[in-house]
């Protein structure tokens, strides 16, 4: 397929759907995006790619030039890199101008972690507040191109918010399956406002996923979870954009939260492809951090070297990554091995503390994103990350996604009546509960003085 509206024809973009298990190439994906022969996941590959067909120098200049263009496909920080994506007719593209997210220096978090240099790539600065938008623009466009009226996902909240928005923009209906009581209000309210049919099921994310897999087999709905390989192709562009922000000099480490393991797989794929095409000369180590209560990847890496999925009953207040049976585990293990990355797990207290520390750098994120800093601290202590190395945390969701967590943290009730209640005392210096006052100038000035004194002591 070519870019008809632009007149561009780029045979290098001819993509194939290939099974990651048996390697069979299929002309059309099954409804559940699994191989009809062996049941493994599908990935998108580009057999025509080579550094002569896709010249890194030419593309770097072209991608930069597009930043001044007013065309929707150029304004999108995903489609700007379209030479490394499956080809779409521009009229088929649904875009909310996703991508183009900031890279922040994190000086105080760097000091806390014991590093000279630390950066955060904030994917929460996407249109619906999470990294999901970068993948959704591709996968929703694919759904519309194939003529689907309905799209669907199981979600811990962010995928559903993103899917609902892109479906609405593309004039499709959307069906959301979420675990009852386990999705933050910020995310749930987004799905409702964007017009999704939202079902809260009395099960967890893994249960929603199992159920949805049967629904898509039995009805004409297009699956938009990250088993859909178009999602990962879009999410790949965060890594390309990051390398552009680093002037194509890769950092030593990338630290990513792990849930269903689509994002780590996507970012890893991008780094490997950029290396293959000569955009970068070294690979950053991609490390994946999970909540200790939702740690299937950590367990399988430690117990069987990543050869066999170990499912767990997931429990964590970082509800975005409350996933016990991750779909993309094989792809993520391949990334860990290819980039020599590490896995680590962090406790609920460590997540809460790291989230407040990221907030104190003026950046902020949702709990699931904060596992990156919490995990990094451990990787530094273990010597896996050295103090002089450059590190990028991938912050996946916006602070406002889960205000309830943040308020509970600052009011000091996040760990009330839990077994971590005592340990939670270490969080006190970070907590700033709102102060209820008489409406007088004196009262406010007194608070100001007291806060100033506390800062000086
Ligand atoms: N961070 C946030 C904020 C997320 O929403 C998710 C996943 C992850 C990290 C983990 O990414 O699954 O690619 O390993 N959220 C999905 C959802 C599962 O339904 O919104 P992953």
mmCIF file with all atom_site columns, C-alpha atoms in Angstrom, residues 110 372 389:
data_model
loop_
_atom_site.group_PDB
_atom_site.id
_atom_site.type_symbol
_atom_site.label_atom_id
_atom_site.label_alt_id
_atom_site.label_comp_id
_atom_site.label_asym_id
_atom_site.label_entity_id
_atom_site.label_seq_id
_atom_site.pdbx_PDB_ins_code
_atom_site.Cartn_x
_atom_site.Cartn_y
_atom_site.Cartn_z
_atom_site.occupancy
_atom_site.B_iso_or_equiv
_atom_site.pdbx_formal_charge
_atom_site.auth_seq_id
_atom_site.auth_comp_id
_atom_site.auth_asym_id
_atom_site.auth_atom_id
_atom_site.pdbx_PDB_model_num
ATOM 1 C CA . UNK A 1 110 ? 18.886 11.975 40.056 1.00 0.00 ? 110 UNK A CA 1
ATOM 2 C CA . UNK A 1 372 ? 10.536 3.221  37.141 1.00 0.00 ? 372 UNK A CA 1
ATOM 3 C CA . UNK A 1 389 ? 25.594 6.502  33.190 1.00 0.00 ? 389 UNK A CA 1
#
